[in-house]
XYZ file of N, CA and C in Angstrom:
798
model
N -19.751 -33.238 -25.080
C -20.283 -33.070 -26.454
C -19.998 -34.308 -27.278
N -18.833 -34.933 -26.977
C -18.496 -36.150 -27.739
C -19.481 -37.241 -27.548
N -19.955 -37.452 -26.264
C -20.956 -38.518 -25.990
C -22.278 -38.193 -26.729
N -22.639 -36.853 -26.721
C -23.879 -36.569 -27.432
C -23.733 -36.849 -28.957
N -22.576 -36.542 -29.468
C -22.364 -36.812 -30.879
C -22.394 -38.331 -31.192
N -21.778 -39.073 -30.330
C -21.802 -40.524 -30.487
C -23.254 -41.069 -30.456
N -24.078 -40.561 -29.514
C -25.446 -41.019 -29.447
C -26.265 -40.595 -30.680
N -26.019 -39.440 -31.219
C -26.676 -38.965 -32.447
C -26.209 -39.782 -33.637
N -24.978 -40.073 -33.779
C -24.540 -40.928 -34.906
C -25.132 -42.318 -34.762
N -25.199 -42.852 -33.551
C -25.786 -44.152 -33.332
C -27.270 -44.198 -33.764
N -27.957 -43.170 -33.370
C -29.372 -43.007 -33.710
C -29.587 -42.910 -35.199
N -28.750 -42.117 -35.853
C -28.871 -41.937 -37.293
C -28.569 -43.191 -38.119
N -27.447 -43.814 -37.743
C -26.963 -44.976 -38.450
C -27.867 -46.263 -38.219
N -28.675 -46.207 -37.141
C -29.540 -47.350 -36.872
C -30.969 -47.082 -37.257
N -31.191 -46.017 -37.913
C -32.547 -45.718 -38.516
C -32.416 -45.838 -40.003
N -33.545 -45.873 -40.612
C -33.567 -46.067 -42.173
C -33.613 -44.713 -42.827
N -33.852 -43.675 -42.134
C -34.146 -42.395 -42.766
C -33.098 -41.945 -43.737
N -31.781 -41.897 -43.281
C -30.769 -41.341 -44.109
C -30.511 -42.274 -45.278
N -30.642 -43.605 -45.084
C -30.431 -44.549 -46.197
C -31.479 -44.342 -47.343
N -32.771 -44.238 -46.862
C -33.867 -44.061 -47.774
C -33.676 -42.757 -48.557
N -33.384 -41.726 -47.859
C -33.199 -40.422 -48.472
C -32.053 -40.440 -49.507
N -30.981 -41.051 -49.075
C -29.793 -41.081 -49.970
C -30.099 -41.780 -51.254
N -30.698 -43.037 -51.130
C -30.872 -43.864 -52.323
C -32.056 -43.418 -53.154
N -33.024 -42.733 -52.607
C -34.069 -42.078 -53.401
C -33.499 -41.046 -54.278
N -32.686 -40.100 -53.695
C -32.140 -39.026 -54.503
C -31.128 -39.589 -55.558
N -30.343 -40.612 -55.200
C -29.443 -41.171 -56.129
C -30.185 -41.921 -57.159
N -31.273 -42.552 -56.859
C -32.106 -43.230 -57.843
C -32.635 -42.229 -58.873
N -33.014 -41.071 -58.420
C -33.549 -40.074 -59.360
C -32.366 -39.538 -60.259
N -31.191 -39.392 -59.729
C -30.085 -38.953 -60.551
C -29.678 -40.061 -61.583
N -29.683 -41.301 -61.181
C -29.490 -42.379 -62.121
C -30.515 -42.471 -63.158
N -31.778 -42.196 -62.750
C -32.915 -42.277 -63.697
C -32.713 -41.259 -64.796
N -32.250 -40.082 -64.424
C -31.998 -39.063 -65.492
C -31.050 -39.590 -66.501
N -29.980 -40.249 -66.065
C -28.929 -40.752 -66.949
C -29.567 -41.913 -67.838
N -30.439 -42.697 -67.234
C -31.053 -43.762 -67.968
C -31.965 -43.223 -69.081
N -32.734 -42.178 -68.771
C -33.629 -41.592 -69.760
C -32.806 -40.985 -70.874
N -31.731 -40.275 -70.568
C -30.934 -39.688 -71.620
C -30.329 -40.816 -72.469
N -29.911 -41.918 -71.858
C -29.331 -42.935 -72.668
C -30.310 -43.598 -73.574
N -31.543 -43.800 -73.139
C -32.630 -44.355 -73.925
C -32.918 -43.435 -75.117
N -33.001 -42.121 -74.822
C -33.307 -41.179 -75.906
C -32.164 -41.154 -76.999
N -30.910 -41.151 -76.518
C -29.774 -41.103 -77.410
C -29.686 -42.451 -78.220
N -30.124 -43.544 -77.576
C -30.076 -44.859 -78.296
C -31.193 -44.992 -79.321
N -32.390 -44.556 -78.957
C -33.525 -44.664 -79.850
C -33.645 -43.514 -80.851
N -33.075 -42.406 -80.544
C -33.123 -41.328 -81.420
C -31.722 -40.810 -81.781
N -31.099 -41.297 -82.810
C -29.667 -40.937 -83.151
C -29.405 -39.437 -83.182
N -30.341 -38.629 -83.603
C -30.081 -37.196 -83.720
C -30.246 -36.455 -82.397
N -30.547 -37.196 -81.304
C -30.687 -36.565 -80.034
C -29.338 -36.075 -79.579
N -29.184 -34.781 -79.152
C -27.817 -34.211 -78.967
C -27.456 -34.142 -77.412
N -28.480 -34.485 -76.581
C -28.222 -34.256 -75.168
C -27.869 -35.533 -74.354
N -27.665 -36.646 -74.984
C -27.354 -37.847 -74.288
C -25.858 -37.978 -74.105
N -25.245 -36.975 -73.441
C -23.788 -36.945 -73.336
C -23.406 -36.643 -71.807
N -22.226 -37.053 -71.484
C -21.734 -36.682 -70.141
C -21.677 -35.204 -69.936
N -21.243 -34.474 -70.921
C -21.100 -33.040 -70.836
C -22.491 -32.411 -70.480
N -23.496 -32.889 -71.156
C -24.789 -32.316 -70.880
C -25.299 -32.586 -69.452
N -25.130 -33.834 -69.002
C -25.748 -34.242 -67.712
C -24.938 -33.605 -66.555
N -23.642 -33.504 -66.744
C -22.820 -32.808 -65.755
C -23.106 -31.350 -65.696
N -23.412 -30.775 -66.886
C -23.776 -29.391 -66.974
C -25.090 -29.062 -66.209
N -25.919 -29.990 -66.063
C -27.115 -29.731 -65.283
C -26.829 -29.436 -63.835
N -25.911 -30.233 -63.276
C -25.455 -29.998 -61.870
C -24.735 -28.691 -61.781
N -23.800 -28.542 -62.716
C -22.915 -27.381 -62.695
C -23.735 -26.083 -62.599
N -24.861 -26.043 -63.350
C -25.667 -24.819 -63.391
C -26.706 -24.771 -62.212
N -26.723 -25.813 -61.454
C -27.653 -25.805 -60.368
C -27.016 -26.377 -59.091
N -25.938 -25.722 -58.703
C -25.231 -26.165 -57.507
C -26.038 -25.895 -56.205
N -27.115 -25.107 -56.359
C -27.974 -24.911 -55.211
C -28.669 -26.183 -54.685
N -28.579 -27.252 -55.549
C -29.103 -28.596 -55.115
C -28.406 -29.029 -53.806
N -27.138 -28.651 -53.698
C -26.402 -29.083 -52.409
C -27.017 -28.313 -51.249
N -27.403 -27.082 -51.394
C -28.023 -26.327 -50.289
C -29.369 -27.061 -49.954
N -30.133 -27.335 -50.926
C -31.428 -27.978 -50.745
C -31.262 -29.337 -50.111
N -30.247 -30.057 -50.536
C -29.942 -31.388 -50.016
C -29.645 -31.326 -48.466
N -28.894 -30.319 -48.128
C -28.633 -30.138 -46.697
C -29.871 -29.864 -45.876
N -30.756 -29.065 -46.440
C -32.037 -28.810 -45.826
C -32.813 -30.094 -45.609
N -32.930 -30.911 -46.613
C -33.672 -32.206 -46.475
C -33.068 -33.139 -45.496
N -31.753 -33.270 -45.430
C -31.107 -34.127 -44.520
C -31.406 -33.762 -43.084
N -31.277 -32.474 -42.744
C -31.516 -32.050 -41.370
C -32.958 -32.160 -41.013
N -33.845 -31.803 -41.908
C -35.312 -31.911 -41.546
C -35.687 -33.272 -41.304
N -35.241 -34.251 -42.200
C -35.718 -35.601 -42.002
C -35.037 -36.248 -40.741
N -33.794 -35.896 -40.471
C -33.134 -36.512 -39.317
C -33.574 -35.936 -37.978
N -34.072 -34.682 -37.999
C -34.486 -34.040 -36.744
C -35.990 -34.053 -36.538
N -36.747 -34.657 -37.414
C -38.198 -34.617 -37.403
C -38.772 -35.259 -36.135
N -38.121 -36.223 -35.583
C -38.694 -36.886 -34.404
C -38.057 -36.633 -33.014
N -37.127 -35.630 -33.029
C -36.406 -35.434 -31.835
C -37.266 -34.873 -30.709
N -38.234 -34.006 -31.024
C -39.110 -33.527 -29.960
C -40.116 -34.650 -29.533
N -40.530 -35.372 -30.530
C -41.496 -36.439 -30.249
C -40.826 -37.458 -29.284
N -39.536 -37.780 -29.547
C -38.934 -38.829 -28.768
C -38.165 -38.221 -27.521
N -38.259 -36.958 -27.348
C -37.647 -36.355 -26.137
C -36.155 -36.388 -26.198
N -35.500 -36.364 -27.381
C -34.054 -36.431 -27.503
C -33.488 -35.230 -26.874
N -33.864 -34.019 -27.242
C -33.294 -32.867 -26.703
C -33.499 -32.706 -25.248
N -34.625 -32.970 -24.787
C -34.994 -32.829 -23.385
C -34.110 -33.731 -22.491
N -33.870 -34.940 -22.949
C -33.066 -35.914 -22.182
C -31.608 -35.439 -22.232
N -31.157 -34.915 -23.407
C -29.763 -34.505 -23.503
C -29.516 -33.315 -22.530
N -30.449 -32.320 -22.392
C -30.318 -31.255 -21.523
C -30.383 -31.746 -19.996
N -31.312 -32.624 -19.768
C -31.450 -33.190 -18.462
C -30.218 -34.044 -17.990
N -29.476 -34.502 -18.986
C -28.270 -35.296 -18.633
C -27.042 -34.381 -18.420
N -27.258 -33.093 -18.443
C -26.169 -32.163 -18.142
C -25.322 -31.683 -19.224
N -25.770 -31.931 -20.488
C -25.000 -31.474 -21.676
C -25.481 -29.960 -21.941
N -24.513 -29.036 -22.085
C -24.765 -27.726 -22.286
C -25.484 -27.441 -23.643
N -26.271 -26.459 -23.647
C -27.001 -26.184 -24.916
C -26.168 -25.866 -26.108
N -25.123 -25.113 -25.822
C -24.139 -24.776 -26.925
C -23.510 -26.030 -27.421
N -23.144 -26.943 -26.588
C -22.537 -28.219 -26.967
C -23.525 -29.044 -27.786
N -24.777 -29.029 -27.348
C -25.831 -29.736 -28.085
C -25.989 -29.196 -29.517
N -25.976 -27.878 -29.627
C -26.147 -27.186 -30.905
C -25.010 -27.537 -31.871
N -23.777 -27.314 -31.307
C -22.626 -27.564 -32.152
C -22.452 -29.019 -32.464
N -22.790 -29.924 -31.552
C -22.734 -31.343 -31.858
C -23.696 -31.717 -32.888
N -24.896 -31.207 -32.855
C -25.915 -31.494 -33.837
C -25.467 -30.972 -35.213
N -24.898 -29.831 -35.294
C -24.403 -29.235 -36.592
C -23.339 -30.132 -37.165
N -22.433 -30.582 -36.383
C -21.304 -31.413 -36.823
C -21.826 -32.726 -37.301
N -22.618 -33.351 -36.473
C -23.151 -34.689 -36.901
C -24.003 -34.582 -38.181
N -24.938 -33.605 -38.262
C -25.677 -33.564 -39.510
C -24.851 -33.110 -40.646
N -23.907 -32.244 -40.438
C -22.989 -31.793 -41.508
C -22.234 -33.005 -42.059
N -21.680 -33.791 -41.238
C -20.937 -35.063 -41.664
C -21.828 -36.016 -42.347
N -23.041 -36.207 -41.800
C -24.032 -37.093 -42.441
C -24.347 -36.627 -43.791
N -24.660 -35.312 -43.890
C -25.062 -34.769 -45.242
C -23.936 -34.880 -46.242
N -22.709 -34.651 -45.755
C -21.551 -34.793 -46.694
C -21.414 -36.205 -47.132
N -21.603 -37.213 -46.230
C -21.438 -38.622 -46.645
C -22.557 -39.025 -47.612
N -23.806 -38.518 -47.376
C -24.886 -38.854 -48.250
C -24.625 -38.180 -49.632
N -24.123 -36.957 -49.657
C -23.865 -36.313 -50.938
C -22.702 -37.019 -51.728
N -21.787 -37.538 -51.033
C -20.698 -38.293 -51.689
C -21.206 -39.570 -52.347
N -22.068 -40.257 -51.669
C -22.681 -41.479 -52.275
C -23.523 -41.162 -53.478
N -24.356 -40.108 -53.386
C -25.187 -39.721 -54.439
C -24.379 -39.254 -55.701
N -23.324 -38.469 -55.391
C -22.493 -37.950 -56.497
C -21.736 -39.141 -57.190
N -21.261 -40.031 -56.305
C -20.572 -41.245 -56.963
C -21.484 -41.969 -57.868
N -22.723 -42.276 -57.409
C -23.683 -42.984 -58.246
C -24.075 -42.203 -59.488
N -24.163 -40.919 -59.406
C -24.447 -40.058 -60.514
C -23.343 -40.101 -61.540
N -22.073 -39.984 -61.075
C -20.911 -39.922 -61.982
C -20.682 -41.256 -62.662
N -20.764 -42.372 -61.937
C -20.483 -43.652 -62.437
C -21.577 -44.035 -63.427
N -22.807 -43.796 -63.180
C -23.926 -44.173 -64.110
C -23.780 -43.277 -65.371
N -23.385 -42.047 -65.243
C -23.226 -41.201 -66.372
C -22.078 -41.700 -67.263
N -20.984 -42.051 -66.683
C -19.863 -42.524 -67.462
C -20.177 -43.840 -68.206
N -20.890 -44.740 -67.481
C -21.222 -45.987 -68.089
C -22.229 -45.817 -69.208
N -23.268 -45.108 -68.969
C -24.338 -45.000 -69.971
C -24.088 -43.959 -71.052
N -23.431 -42.882 -70.666
C -23.258 -41.761 -71.676
C -21.885 -41.459 -72.114
N -20.918 -42.056 -71.479
C -19.521 -41.776 -71.677
C -19.114 -42.032 -73.143
N -19.686 -43.012 -73.760
C -19.356 -43.353 -75.178
C -19.885 -42.406 -76.169
N -20.749 -41.447 -75.765
C -21.386 -40.490 -76.706
C -20.553 -39.208 -76.893
N -19.405 -39.016 -76.165
C -18.671 -37.841 -76.194
C -17.810 -37.822 -77.508
N -17.849 -36.652 -78.147
C -17.135 -36.472 -79.444
C -15.619 -36.520 -79.144
N -15.179 -35.855 -78.084
C -13.753 -35.851 -77.739
C -13.656 -36.120 -76.206
N -12.519 -36.578 -75.688
C -12.302 -36.794 -74.282
C -12.605 -35.553 -73.464
N -12.285 -34.379 -74.029
C -12.440 -33.083 -73.267
C -13.975 -32.870 -72.900
N -14.814 -33.432 -73.725
C -16.274 -33.288 -73.535
C -16.672 -33.916 -72.112
N -15.927 -34.845 -71.598
C -16.288 -35.457 -70.374
C -15.354 -35.031 -69.260
N -14.075 -34.890 -69.600
C -13.046 -34.621 -68.596
C -13.252 -33.234 -67.997
N -13.383 -32.185 -68.827
C -13.464 -30.872 -68.293
C -14.786 -30.674 -67.504
N -15.897 -31.090 -67.994
C -17.169 -30.899 -67.214
C -17.067 -31.626 -65.863
N -16.457 -32.848 -65.876
C -16.272 -33.568 -64.569
C -15.444 -32.784 -63.574
N -14.342 -32.194 -64.159
C -13.446 -31.408 -63.284
C -14.161 -30.151 -62.751
N -14.944 -29.538 -63.603
C -15.694 -28.352 -63.225
C -16.746 -28.684 -62.171
N -17.421 -29.857 -62.330
C -18.446 -30.222 -61.376
C -17.862 -30.566 -59.973
N -16.742 -31.285 -59.983
C -16.125 -31.669 -58.745
C -15.521 -30.457 -58.038
N -14.929 -29.537 -58.804
C -14.368 -28.306 -58.241
C -15.474 -27.499 -57.643
N -16.620 -27.373 -58.350
C -17.776 -26.677 -57.824
C -18.297 -27.287 -56.552
N -18.225 -28.618 -56.490
C -18.729 -29.315 -55.293
C -17.902 -28.889 -54.083
N -16.584 -28.893 -54.275
C -15.643 -28.459 -53.204
C -15.884 -26.959 -52.785
N -16.065 -26.114 -53.798
C -16.203 -24.703 -53.564
C -17.529 -24.412 -52.832
N -18.505 -25.190 -53.135
C -19.868 -24.996 -52.525
C -20.030 -25.757 -51.218
N -18.993 -26.559 -50.800
C -19.120 -27.336 -49.535
C -19.333 -26.389 -48.301
N -18.562 -25.297 -48.139
C -18.738 -24.424 -47.016
C -20.193 -23.855 -46.812
N -20.767 -23.430 -48.020
C -22.124 -22.846 -47.841
C -23.171 -23.911 -47.731
N -22.890 -25.175 -48.206
C -23.764 -26.216 -47.989
C -23.761 -26.606 -46.498
N -22.640 -26.511 -45.833
C -22.568 -26.679 -44.411
C -23.302 -25.556 -43.706
N -23.178 -24.324 -44.281
C -23.968 -23.227 -43.691
C -25.467 -23.445 -43.748
N -25.884 -24.093 -44.841
C -27.224 -24.467 -45.006
C -27.707 -25.450 -43.911
N -26.784 -26.418 -43.590
C -27.002 -27.315 -42.473
C -27.240 -26.564 -41.148
N -26.356 -25.610 -40.922
C -26.384 -24.881 -39.646
C -27.676 -24.085 -39.583
N -27.999 -23.416 -40.715
C -29.256 -22.596 -40.793
C -30.494 -23.478 -40.513
N -30.490 -24.688 -41.142
C -31.660 -25.534 -40.916
C -31.727 -26.016 -39.470
N -30.575 -26.395 -38.930
C -30.572 -26.822 -37.456
C -31.094 -25.680 -36.598
N -30.681 -24.432 -36.888
C -31.135 -23.291 -36.171
C -32.677 -23.165 -36.277
N -33.244 -23.218 -37.459
C -34.659 -23.072 -37.646
C -35.450 -24.194 -36.986
N -34.874 -25.457 -37.042
C -35.549 -26.580 -36.418
C -35.578 -26.497 -34.938
N -34.795 -25.726 -34.286
C -34.780 -25.532 -32.850
C -36.007 -24.722 -32.462
N -36.461 -23.898 -33.340
C -37.625 -22.985 -33.027
C -38.953 -23.366 -33.636
N -38.918 -24.115 -34.679
C -40.130 -24.396 -35.412
C -40.227 -25.910 -35.626
N -41.274 -26.576 -35.120
C -41.372 -27.982 -35.160
C -42.054 -28.481 -36.484
N -42.644 -27.527 -37.192
C -43.339 -27.928 -38.427
C -42.333 -27.787 -39.653
N -42.276 -28.790 -40.468
C -41.401 -28.770 -41.613
C -41.769 -27.689 -42.562
N -43.031 -27.326 -42.713
C -43.530 -26.299 -43.583
C -42.965 -24.894 -43.186
N -42.966 -24.708 -41.849
C -42.423 -23.398 -41.358
C -40.916 -23.323 -41.625
N -40.157 -24.401 -41.334
C -38.721 -24.432 -41.556
C -38.409 -24.210 -43.037
N -39.112 -24.933 -43.840
C -38.927 -24.783 -45.299
C -39.143 -23.358 -45.832
N -40.227 -22.770 -45.417
C -40.561 -21.444 -45.913
C -39.505 -20.396 -45.431
N -39.078 -20.496 -44.179
C -38.100 -19.582 -43.603
C -36.718 -19.821 -44.263
N -36.417 -21.076 -44.451
C -35.094 -21.396 -45.177
C -35.079 -20.837 -46.592
N -36.144 -21.014 -47.287
C -36.317 -20.442 -48.685
C -36.231 -18.915 -48.619
N -36.766 -18.345 -47.662
C -36.705 -16.876 -47.568
C -35.321 -16.355 -47.333
N -34.534 -17.015 -46.441
C -33.192 -16.567 -46.140
C -32.238 -16.878 -47.284
N -32.369 -18.069 -47.857
C -31.383 -18.526 -48.813
C -31.705 -18.016 -50.220
N -32.948 -17.873 -50.573
C -33.298 -17.516 -51.954
C -34.064 -16.245 -52.113
N -35.180 -16.065 -51.371
C -36.034 -14.915 -51.657
C -35.385 -13.553 -51.220
N -34.664 -13.530 -50.120
C -34.022 -12.279 -49.704
C -32.870 -11.957 -50.717
N -32.058 -12.911 -51.075
C -31.002 -12.563 -52.033
C -31.595 -11.977 -53.421
N -32.679 -12.659 -53.862
C -33.254 -12.243 -55.151
C -33.853 -10.840 -54.976
N -34.441 -10.571 -53.827
C -35.008 -9.166 -53.589
C -33.900 -8.158 -53.593
N -32.783 -8.471 -52.907
C -31.652 -7.544 -52.875
C -31.127 -7.291 -54.212
N -31.039 -8.390 -55.010
C -30.519 -8.197 -56.403
C -31.414 -7.301 -57.188
N -32.743 -7.436 -57.058
C -33.661 -6.566 -57.805
C -33.460 -5.157 -57.338
N -33.316 -4.905 -56.070
C -33.151 -3.520 -55.520
C -31.897 -2.941 -55.986
N -30.894 -3.829 -56.355
C -29.585 -3.421 -56.815
C -29.601 -2.707 -58.124
N -30.665 -2.945 -58.924
C -30.846 -2.247 -60.171
C -31.021 -0.754 -59.989
N -31.528 -0.327 -58.781
C -31.797 1.087 -58.453
C -30.860 1.597 -57.336
N -30.437 0.688 -56.452
C -29.653 1.083 -55.344
C -28.213 0.440 -55.381
N -27.186 1.197 -55.642
C -25.840 0.646 -55.817
C -25.335 -0.288 -54.650
N -25.606 0.164 -53.410
C -25.067 -0.589 -52.333
C -25.799 -2.009 -52.257
N -27.041 -2.065 -52.661
C -27.718 -3.362 -52.713
C -27.134 -4.219 -53.824
N -26.702 -3.649 -54.856
C -26.030 -4.436 -56.011
C -24.789 -5.116 -55.487
N -23.959 -4.297 -54.654
C -22.717 -4.860 -54.102
C -22.982 -6.005 -53.114
N -24.061 -5.800 -52.320
C -24.369 -6.844 -51.298
C -24.823 -8.116 -52.052
N -25.641 -7.875 -53.114
C -26.223 -9.050 -53.838
C -25.166 -9.931 -54.484
N -24.069 -9.285 -54.831
C -22.984 -10.026 -55.533
C -22.342 -11.005 -54.616
N -22.458 -10.870 -53.251
C -21.844 -11.789 -52.327
C -22.882 -12.775 -51.702
N -24.076 -12.870 -52.322
C -25.065 -13.814 -51.803
C -25.054 -15.039 -52.735
N -24.718 -16.257 -52.232
C -24.556 -17.458 -53.009
C -25.615 -17.709 -54.020
N -26.908 -17.580 -53.654
C -27.979 -17.887 -54.553
C -27.903 -16.957 -55.819
N -27.445 -15.777 -55.580
C -27.267 -14.817 -56.758
C -26.115 -15.109 -57.609
N -24.942 -15.292 -57.009
C -23.776 -15.509 -57.928
C -23.797 -16.869 -58.491
N -24.490 -17.856 -57.905
C -24.522 -19.143 -58.498
C -25.557 -19.152 -59.691
N -26.449 -18.166 -59.725
C -27.374 -18.020 -60.842
C -26.820 -17.154 -62.015
N -25.972 -16.237 -61.658
C -25.506 -15.242 -62.702
C -24.055 -15.475 -63.151
N -23.269 -16.169 -62.360
C -21.809 -16.296 -62.739
C -21.425 -17.739 -63.093
N -22.396 -18.507 -63.535
C -22.180 -19.845 -64.004
C -22.860 -20.068 -65.352
N -22.150 -20.359 -66.382
C -22.722 -20.476 -67.768
C -22.292 -21.774 -68.386
N -23.266 -22.527 -68.850
C -23.030 -23.739 -69.707
C -23.867 -23.612 -70.910
N -23.264 -23.520 -72.057
C -23.902 -23.475 -73.305
C -23.957 -24.896 -73.972
N -25.132 -25.493 -73.959
C -25.249 -26.889 -74.435
C -25.100 -27.029 -75.957
N -25.202 -25.889 -76.705
C -25.146 -26.007 -78.103
C -23.685 -25.779 -78.651
N -22.771 -25.344 -77.706
C -21.393 -25.151 -78.091
C -20.501 -25.463 -76.955
N -19.168 -25.517 -77.037
C -18.250 -25.994 -75.986
C -18.166 -24.958 -74.859
N -18.773 -23.807 -74.918
C -18.542 -22.827 -73.869
C -19.007 -23.285 -72.563
N -18.110 -23.239 -71.545
C -18.494 -23.502 -70.134
C -17.740 -22.551 -69.220
N -18.478 -21.944 -68.305
C -17.783 -20.981 -67.458
C -18.371 -21.020 -66.112
N -17.587 -20.901 -65.010
C -18.082 -20.944 -63.658
C -17.104 -20.096 -62.863
N -17.623 -19.235 -61.858
C -16.693 -18.426 -61.134
C -15.710 -19.250 -60.281
N -15.997 -20.484 -59.865
C -15.098 -21.198 -58.992
C -13.938 -21.794 -59.701
N -13.926 -21.706 -61.057
C -12.787 -22.143 -61.850
C -11.651 -21.139 -61.896
N -11.851 -19.980 -61.218
C -10.835 -18.918 -61.119
C -10.550 -18.730 -59.656
N -9.309 -18.461 -59.331
C -8.854 -18.384 -57.861
C -9.789 -17.377 -57.047
N -10.113 -16.211 -57.665
C -10.852 -15.205 -56.847
C -12.262 -15.787 -56.649
N -12.868 -16.393 -57.652
C -14.147 -16.919 -57.516
C -14.264 -18.153 -56.539
N -13.289 -18.965 -56.590
C -13.214 -20.087 -55.711
C -13.135 -19.594 -54.279
N -12.253 -18.568 -54.044
C -12.054 -18.062 -52.665
C -13.368 -17.339 -52.248
N -14.009 -16.726 -53.154
C -15.308 -16.018 -52.844
C -16.332 -17.054 -52.257
N -16.406 -18.205 -52.883
C -17.300 -19.257 -52.481
C -16.958 -19.717 -51.055
N -15.663 -19.874 -50.794
C -15.236 -20.352 -49.495
C -15.505 -19.334 -48.433
N -15.144 -18.084 -48.695
C -15.410 -16.968 -47.750
C -16.907 -16.791 -47.414
N -17.725 -16.803 -48.377
C -19.147 -16.631 -48.081
C -19.698 -17.831 -47.324
N -19.173 -19.031 -47.653
C -19.634 -20.160 -46.905
C -19.268 -20.085 -45.433
N -18.033 -19.698 -45.159
C -17.592 -19.548 -43.759
C -18.343 -18.442 -43.032
N -18.593 -17.380 -43.681
C -19.389 -16.330 -43.034
C -20.802 -16.852 -42.731
N -21.393 -17.582 -43.600
C -22.693 -18.121 -43.376
C -22.687 -19.053 -42.188
N -21.721 -19.958 -42.072
C -21.593 -20.861 -40.997
C -21.556 -20.045 -39.601
N -20.722 -19.005 -39.620
C -20.512 -18.174 -38.370
C -21.843 -17.442 -38.020
N -22.437 -16.765 -39.042
C -23.659 -16.008 -38.694
C -24.793 -16.881 -38.306
N -25.092 -17.955 -39.067
C -26.168 -18.852 -38.662
C -25.928 -19.593 -37.385
N -24.655 -19.914 -37.178
C -24.270 -20.628 -35.914
C -24.475 -19.750 -34.786
N -24.022 -18.475 -34.851
C -24.204 -17.563 -33.718
C -25.699 -17.309 -33.414
N -26.489 -17.170 -34.467
C -27.920 -17.013 -34.240
C -28.530 -18.253 -33.514
N -28.089 -19.375 -33.951
C -28.603 -20.620 -33.439
C -28.218 -20.838 -31.976
N -26.969 -20.535 -31.642
C -26.509 -20.657 -30.238
C -27.233 -19.684 -29.330
N -27.308 -18.389 -29.735
C -27.989 -17.403 -28.884
C -29.427 -17.752 -28.728
N -30.092 -18.198 -29.750
C -31.548 -18.447 -29.655
C -31.797 -19.766 -28.903
N -30.900 -20.780 -29.077
C -31.162 -22.034 -28.403
C -30.910 -21.932 -26.876
N -30.081 -21.043 -26.414
C -29.861 -20.790 -24.997
C -31.144 -20.280 -24.337
N -31.978 -19.604 -25.127
C -33.148 -18.914 -24.472
C -34.425 -19.723 -24.677
N -34.299 -20.824 -25.461
C -35.531 -21.566 -25.815
C -35.946 -22.535 -24.742
N -37.235 -22.653 -24.513
C -37.828 -23.591 -23.637
C -37.994 -24.901 -24.455
N -37.462 -26.052 -23.985
C -37.547 -27.264 -24.678
C -38.769 -28.093 -24.141
N -39.691 -28.395 -25.043
C -40.879 -29.084 -24.689
C -40.621 -30.579 -24.259
């Protein structure tokens, strides 16, 4: 498995895909800060050109990390069937379970590295462009702390998103199919269970443990006043994020290993 992982890292690091994806997303994040800076400079009464506001955007949409994991895996694995990467690995005597686990580890580390670069660019540009607009130091320190804590809390389920996407990519070669199924598992099913929970108590309890749901309902940032609240800022909520992430990794990983063992590789 180590040799397979080395070959995958070599392939990824010597292609332009991950670099382009990382800098495009980081460019969009920096662009948001630039736009807010220009608005706050040209329009003195503009209230949203602050670090607190821009960090609050990510705090209330931590699902971006799940989506980012999806994009990384899809882009990196888009040519593996075309280039015969999987077929050559199997023919070389590497077990299918080792290939699957190696792929999840490599893509997970790559996605984490990409996210770290994007987050660093986002934070630095926000502090440079918008840091001077905070009324008090707390306006920037606490949102930054909340955002970084949320990033750590959501890391396990972001890795679960990597594992799910790797699993789906083993069975479906079209990005559209992978995207639709990923959206169904990560978002549509949880929202459906939450709606059923209004009538069925057991569904309500299940819905409370689905990340897409509790990230939507247990995170609150009021841009008109200092109120900010997120479940991961409390020990029980932080632990909940970790537990759900680990469960997701195990479930999606088990499905991927079982399915990959039975799959015919073209």
